[in-house]
Amino acid sequence: MIKKNIAILGSTGSIGTQTLSVISEYPDLFQVQVLTAANNYVLLIEQARKYKPLAVVITNEKYYSVVNEALHAIGIQVYTGAEALVEVVKISSIDVVLTALVGFSGLEPTLAAIKEGKTIALANKETLVVAGALITRAAKENNVKILPVDSEHSAIFQCLVGEQSSAVEKIILTASGGPFLGKDRAFLSTASSKQALKHPNWQMGDKITIDSASLMNKGLEVIEARWLFNVDVRQIDVVIHPQSIIHSMVQFKDGSVKAQLGLPDMKLPIQYALFYPNRVENNHPRLDFDHFSQLTFEKPDREVFANLDLAYKALEVGGSMPCVLNAANEVVVAAFLKQEIGFLEMSDVIAEIMTKTNFIKEPGLSDFLEIDQVSRMYAEESVKRKRTISSTNF
Ligand code: NDP
Ligand code: MG
């Protein structure tokens, strides 16, 4: 196998660190060329000393000098600011850009990397949620592969190997249901961020963990699947599968259903994307059916977890609506984590902002940047109003 040069955007996060750990298992097969972080300069410096990339980005300018002082002397270029993410992906020797940034921040660097013809290993689902049409068009024009890292999409991708896309009847995304599976609205109205951050099966960054508890993560994944696999919204179903062993399924036109199974461990989908189309050996723990005698399935409760319906609705409306959904969601998740609003209020704010923002049918990059800003502003105002009401209501 030829050595691959890789840029890891968001190397200090949950996906970023697991990617480095997969790469460490195959030291002769990868050369890390770029590492990036927002604030965690301590870990970024540590990673850079170990993997010796050509360049690092610390987007928060406050930490630029400390990172530069540590790394310049050993020949590593240090950049700062969000714009630097768009520049570093253009380094000509990079083959693969693994996008593990959170939220809208992934859009511009991913688009820039696609325009440079880099293969994308995509963890940052929000990029496809916000601008799926734009991103997939750019990928087609530049003959670029977008390889899914998200476990459900990796599962679907694996089920589709050797199949014709016209043979797909539907995609069935599995969802663990998160820590609040089976809870009612009364319980959720007082649920805390501490409770929501306790995911039963996965260890992930805070934003996606809250999204998993509210089922917004599954909603975002429905939109991600629509663009990755070029299927209609009516061809995407969600089923709750609390054990997270079946990572997702594809149903074909002859009624056959294929599934991909494995332990809930992101290293497998990361490894599959990094080595695609090859499968390589590893010594990770194996699925032992003695420990999983029951795999169960149930319907998601769309009344209690309104976010799933909001995401389907945003996808059906199309155009700028998924961008609005994503921006409002980023604001409410941050507000919930700071205990500024309650768990159920997150969906209320998103629904409100989706009716408020001007609709654009075919947005371009500059439209997305503006829609994101405006939707965030509306969502922040709405959060503020909710805080004022709740503080005068006791
Ligand atoms: P984390 O919060 O753990 O890590 C995010 C990384 O991006 C960190 O390196 C962080 O830097 C950096 N970052 C965050 N915000 C910005 C920003 N505005 N500008 C520049 N850099 C930024 O997230 P995860 O690894 O959990 O998730 C990454 C992406 O992968 C998300 O889109 C998520 O939905 C997706 N994903 C994650 C899974 C998981 O298991 N974690 C599973 C499937 C998908 P710093 O450390 O300095 O804050
Ligand atoms: Mg997932």
XYZ file of C-alpha atoms and ligand atoms in Angstrom:
443
model
C 0.000 0.000 0.000
C 1.256 3.490 -0.824
C 1.840 5.847 2.107
C -0.967 8.396 2.476
C -0.439 11.997 3.516
C -3.226 13.080 5.824
C -4.566 16.321 7.313
C -6.688 15.949 10.450
C -8.965 18.910 11.086
C -9.997 18.831 14.748
C -7.199 16.496 15.846
C -7.675 17.202 19.565
C -11.298 16.050 19.670
C -12.923 12.652 20.119
C -12.701 11.655 16.425
C -9.351 13.410 15.936
C -7.624 11.563 18.785
C -9.131 8.220 17.740
C -7.917 8.834 14.186
C -4.389 9.404 15.472
C -4.656 6.255 17.499
C -5.664 4.244 14.381
C -2.795 5.835 12.435
C -0.334 4.912 15.202
C -1.172 1.256 14.540
C 0.153 1.604 10.965
C 3.159 3.953 11.274
C 4.548 3.060 7.827
C 1.319 3.773 5.988
C 0.498 7.349 6.987
C 2.289 10.660 7.193
C 0.385 13.226 9.258
C 0.832 16.583 7.518
C -1.632 18.866 9.292
C -3.144 18.912 12.779
C -5.607 21.522 14.046
C -7.339 22.585 17.259
C -9.500 25.467 18.429
C -8.297 25.949 22.027
C -6.572 22.824 23.278
C -3.034 23.992 22.594
C -1.469 21.658 25.155
C -2.680 18.545 23.334
C -2.003 20.086 19.923
C 1.658 20.696 20.859
C 1.953 17.170 22.249
C 0.456 15.673 19.065
C 2.693 17.811 16.820
C 5.836 16.733 18.693
C 4.826 13.111 18.216
C 3.575 13.110 14.604
C 5.791 15.917 13.189
C 3.318 17.447 10.703
C 4.323 20.151 8.213
C 1.819 22.583 9.741
C -0.607 23.047 12.621
C -3.493 25.480 13.108
C -4.658 26.770 16.465
C -7.742 28.770 15.473
C -7.967 30.742 18.724
C -5.402 33.531 18.231
C -4.868 33.801 21.992
C -2.776 30.618 21.892
C -0.802 31.315 18.740
C 2.432 32.499 20.375
C 2.677 29.635 22.854
C 2.152 27.073 20.079
C 4.537 28.874 17.740
C 7.214 29.065 20.430
C 6.962 25.322 21.037
C 6.875 24.170 17.410
C 8.641 26.705 15.196
C 12.072 25.614 16.398
C 11.399 22.036 15.304
C 10.409 23.140 11.801
C 6.606 23.035 12.088
C 4.664 25.945 10.584
C 2.070 27.378 12.959
C -1.005 29.246 11.753
C -3.971 30.796 13.503
C -7.524 31.954 12.745
C -10.411 30.145 11.059
C -9.173 31.237 7.600
C -5.976 29.236 8.155
C -8.050 26.003 8.071
C -9.060 26.848 4.516
C -5.421 27.481 3.541
C -3.702 24.452 5.119
C -5.903 21.921 3.346
C -4.446 23.238 0.074
C -0.919 21.950 0.829
C -0.197 20.105 -2.378
C 1.184 16.880 -0.888
C -1.961 16.130 1.185
C -3.966 13.136 -0.121
C -6.733 12.823 2.495
C -8.435 15.428 4.675
C -10.226 13.941 7.674
C -12.794 16.481 8.820
C -13.471 16.207 12.554
C -14.377 19.820 13.328
C -17.706 20.495 15.021
C -20.658 22.137 13.304
C -20.705 24.809 10.606
C -16.966 25.486 11.090
C -16.277 22.445 8.878
C -17.996 23.805 5.779
C -15.394 26.155 4.286
C -12.297 23.986 4.882
C -14.121 20.919 3.478
C -15.202 22.803 0.373
C -11.664 24.163 -0.096
C -10.208 20.649 0.227
C -12.692 19.290 -2.332
C -11.764 22.047 -4.778
C -8.127 20.990 -4.392
C -9.065 17.415 -5.279
C -8.342 15.918 -1.830
C -10.147 12.770 -0.731
C -12.470 13.608 2.167
C -12.919 11.326 5.167
C -15.995 13.005 6.570
C -16.875 12.937 10.259
C -18.162 16.507 10.338
C -21.734 15.664 9.258
C -22.909 19.268 9.696
C -21.070 20.201 6.476
C -23.393 17.943 4.459
C -26.414 18.968 6.524
C -25.836 22.653 5.811
C -24.749 22.458 2.179
C -25.293 18.929 0.889
C -26.158 19.979 -2.672
C -23.200 22.362 -2.940
C -20.710 19.903 -1.440
C -21.784 16.866 -3.452
C -21.806 18.923 -6.668
C -18.291 20.208 -5.945
C -17.140 16.649 -5.179
C -18.535 15.414 -8.497
C -16.982 18.274 -10.461
C -13.576 17.665 -8.891
C -13.802 13.883 -9.020
C -13.428 13.691 -5.241
C -14.504 10.817 -3.016
C -16.347 11.601 0.226
C -15.800 8.619 2.517
C -18.106 8.482 5.533
C -16.647 8.226 9.037
C -19.986 8.463 10.854
C -20.629 4.865 11.952
C -24.139 4.594 10.454
C -23.010 5.933 7.094
C -19.923 3.772 7.103
C -22.242 0.796 7.695
C -24.443 1.770 4.738
C -21.373 2.411 2.596
C -20.093 -1.085 3.445
C -23.512 -2.661 2.700
C -23.505 -0.989 -0.725
C -20.194 -2.472 -1.868
C -20.910 -4.479 -5.024
C -24.514 -3.239 -5.300
C -26.158 -1.036 -7.932
C -27.505 2.222 -6.515
C -30.734 1.647 -8.492
C -31.296 -1.554 -6.451
C -31.670 0.352 -3.161
C -35.213 0.523 -1.827
C -34.462 2.192 1.466
C -31.839 3.016 4.021
C -32.514 2.152 7.647
C -30.503 4.224 10.082
C -30.202 2.753 13.542
C -30.223 4.996 16.622
C -29.305 4.010 20.154
C -31.990 6.322 21.532
C -29.413 7.916 23.821
C -29.650 8.317 27.605
C -33.291 9.465 27.504
C -34.787 6.544 25.598
C -38.320 5.873 26.877
C -38.496 9.065 28.945
C -41.603 11.238 28.793
C -41.945 15.004 28.429
C -42.410 15.486 32.185
C -39.014 13.878 32.825
C -37.339 15.706 29.961
C -38.628 19.113 31.036
C -36.262 18.949 34.007
C -33.451 16.896 32.428
C -29.990 18.363 33.055
C -26.999 18.609 30.718
C -25.113 16.310 33.102
C -27.732 13.589 32.525
C -27.788 14.242 28.773
C -23.987 13.929 28.562
C -24.106 10.326 29.863
C -24.441 8.409 26.608
C -24.982 4.683 27.234
C -22.830 3.369 24.324
C -20.533 6.039 22.881
C -17.853 8.413 24.221
C -18.036 11.516 22.033
C -17.646 15.301 22.053
C -20.261 17.322 23.990
C -22.174 18.686 20.996
C -22.870 15.333 19.351
C -23.651 13.760 22.741
C -26.420 16.316 23.363
C -27.596 15.838 19.762
C -27.802 12.095 20.452
C -29.902 12.633 23.570
C -32.328 14.905 21.687
C -32.391 12.720 18.519
C -31.134 15.717 16.522
C -28.048 13.636 15.757
C -30.265 11.108 13.975
C -32.062 13.938 12.185
C -28.719 15.323 10.994
C -27.748 11.811 9.907
C -30.933 11.481 7.832
C -29.874 14.606 5.925
C -26.264 13.357 5.729
C -27.512 10.043 4.254
C -29.653 11.819 1.674
C -26.547 13.488 0.238
C -23.973 10.736 0.704
C -26.112 8.082 -0.962
C -28.233 10.261 -3.277
C -31.562 8.902 -2.001
C -34.913 10.589 -1.547
C -36.052 11.626 1.931
C -38.869 9.018 1.730
C -36.249 6.289 1.322
C -34.680 6.953 4.729
C -36.084 5.343 7.895
C -34.910 5.491 11.479
C -35.207 2.610 13.923
C -34.188 2.617 17.574
C -31.717 -0.158 18.379
C -30.458 0.436 21.927
C -27.496 -1.983 21.783
C -25.743 -0.074 18.919
C -24.471 -3.336 17.412
C -26.186 -3.046 14.033
C -24.742 0.230 12.782
C -27.303 0.610 9.980
C -28.954 -1.320 7.146
C -29.885 -1.158 3.492
C -33.061 -2.714 2.120
C -32.921 -3.657 -1.554
C -35.666 -3.890 -4.184
C -35.912 -7.674 -3.816
C -36.714 -7.286 -0.103
C -33.276 -8.361 1.087
C -31.845 -6.359 3.986
C -28.087 -6.060 4.531
C -26.673 -4.872 7.849
C -23.203 -4.080 9.142
C -22.490 -5.119 12.728
C -19.707 -4.387 15.142
C -18.955 -3.170 18.642
C -19.726 0.495 19.224
C -16.189 1.734 18.545
C -15.457 4.586 16.136
C -12.021 3.175 15.328
C -13.575 0.719 12.848
C -15.385 3.294 10.661
C -12.317 5.565 10.891
C -10.061 2.712 9.781
C -12.448 1.720 6.971
C -12.429 5.282 5.591
C -8.642 5.597 5.881
C -7.934 2.321 4.077
C -10.873 2.238 1.656
C -11.252 0.201 -0.556
C -9.050 -2.220 1.428
C -9.821 -3.951 4.684
C -6.859 -4.312 6.991
C -6.269 -6.467 10.011
C -6.432 -5.049 13.526
C -6.447 -6.455 17.031
C -9.427 -4.458 18.363
C -11.946 -6.356 20.531
C -14.365 -8.555 18.549
C -18.136 -8.742 18.740
C -18.989 -11.674 20.990
C -22.575 -12.860 20.544
C -22.517 -14.529 23.963
C -22.632 -11.011 25.391
C -25.326 -9.728 23.044
C -28.017 -12.384 23.124
C -30.703 -9.824 22.330
C -30.728 -7.217 19.607
C -33.927 -5.176 19.916
C -35.701 -2.607 17.776
C -38.404 -0.034 18.360
C -39.974 2.996 16.753
C -38.604 6.428 17.687
C -41.035 8.595 19.683
C -41.305 11.588 17.376
C -43.718 13.473 19.618
C -41.399 13.528 22.593
C -38.235 13.907 20.492
C -39.484 16.588 18.099
C -36.015 17.235 16.627
C -36.200 14.184 14.389
C -39.327 15.537 12.689
C -37.796 19.004 12.415
C -34.830 17.549 10.552
C -37.075 15.549 8.176
C -39.066 18.724 7.596
C -35.921 20.762 6.878
C -34.808 18.146 4.363
C -38.220 18.089 2.675
C -38.257 21.895 2.363
C -34.642 21.826 1.169
C -32.715 24.914 0.016
C -31.512 26.977 2.964
C -33.724 25.235 5.571
C -31.231 22.572 6.769
C -28.678 25.377 7.281
C -31.211 27.215 9.476
C -31.943 24.006 11.406
C -28.232 23.423 11.980
C -27.448 26.983 13.085
C -30.380 27.106 15.508
C -29.389 23.701 16.852
C -25.788 24.781 17.466
C -27.060 27.766 19.474
C -29.546 25.796 21.566
C -27.086 22.999 22.322
C -24.548 25.568 23.598
C -27.313 27.237 25.642
C -28.486 23.905 27.096
C -24.902 23.000 28.037
C -24.671 26.339 29.900
C -28.037 25.572 31.552
C -29.615 28.629 29.973
C -32.562 26.689 28.548
C -34.260 23.381 29.264
C -33.981 20.183 27.231
C -37.408 20.477 25.569
C -36.939 24.165 24.839
C -34.207 23.253 22.365
C -36.778 21.957 19.827
C -39.100 24.912 20.514
C -36.386 27.409 19.558
C -35.351 25.466 16.437
C -38.982 25.219 15.244
C -39.448 28.960 15.817
C -36.295 29.915 13.886
C -37.255 27.636 10.986
C -40.404 29.723 10.463
C -38.580 33.048 10.789
C -35.627 33.006 8.420
C -35.911 33.997 4.741
C -35.895 31.021 2.396
C -33.350 30.643 -0.418
C -33.928 27.820 -2.899
C -30.382 27.350 -4.214
C -27.939 28.965 -1.811
C -24.258 29.437 -2.636
C -21.408 29.607 -0.126
C -21.884 33.324 0.660
C -25.625 32.711 1.213
C -24.831 29.918 3.670
C -22.447 32.154 5.603
C -25.174 34.801 5.901
C -28.029 32.384 6.660
C -25.916 30.777 9.377
C -25.200 34.162 10.976
C -28.795 35.405 10.815
C -30.246 32.134 12.124
C -27.785 32.158 15.015
C -28.748 35.712 15.865
C -32.478 34.856 15.876
C -31.831 31.730 17.928
C -29.768 33.667 20.461
C -32.544 36.245 20.824
C -35.063 33.459 21.323
C -32.865 31.808 23.974
C -32.544 35.159 25.760
C -36.343 35.614 25.787
C -36.799 32.121 27.245
C -34.255 32.893 29.980
C -36.054 36.126 30.877
C -39.399 34.321 31.061
C -38.047 31.483 33.199
C -36.239 33.866 35.608
C -39.456 35.889 36.192
C -41.563 32.736 36.567
C -40.414 31.287 39.864
P -15.021 17.205 19.699
O -15.736 18.351 20.333
O -14.546 16.112 20.565
O -13.763 17.745 18.853
C -13.865 18.781 17.933
C -12.523 19.167 17.365
O -12.669 20.318 16.529
C -11.499 19.573 18.416
O -10.219 19.374 17.886
C -11.782 21.082 18.568
O -10.652 21.780 19.093
C -12.045 21.463 17.136
N -13.029 22.557 17.000
C -14.229 22.661 17.601
N -14.871 23.782 17.190
C -14.043 24.389 16.321
C -14.129 25.595 15.572
N -15.206 26.399 15.638
N -13.082 25.930 14.781
C -11.996 25.143 14.691
N -11.848 23.987 15.388
C -12.867 23.613 16.180
O -16.012 16.652 18.560
P -16.146 15.151 18.037
O -14.814 14.609 17.700
O -17.063 14.392 18.904
O -16.966 15.396 16.679
C -16.362 15.921 15.511
C -17.332 15.756 14.347
O -17.504 14.373 14.101
C -18.738 16.312 14.614
O -19.265 16.843 13.447
C -19.527 15.073 15.027
O -20.888 15.189 14.729
C -18.882 14.010 14.177
N -18.971 12.647 14.722
C -18.424 12.365 15.927
C -18.514 11.093 16.460
C -17.834 10.736 17.756
O -17.843 9.565 18.136
N -17.265 11.668 18.474
C -19.245 10.019 15.752
C -19.742 10.420 14.479
C -19.626 11.694 13.990
P -10.450 21.919 20.714
O -10.129 20.539 21.201
O -9.319 22.854 20.834
O -11.752 22.449 21.244
Mg -23.489 8.447 13.900
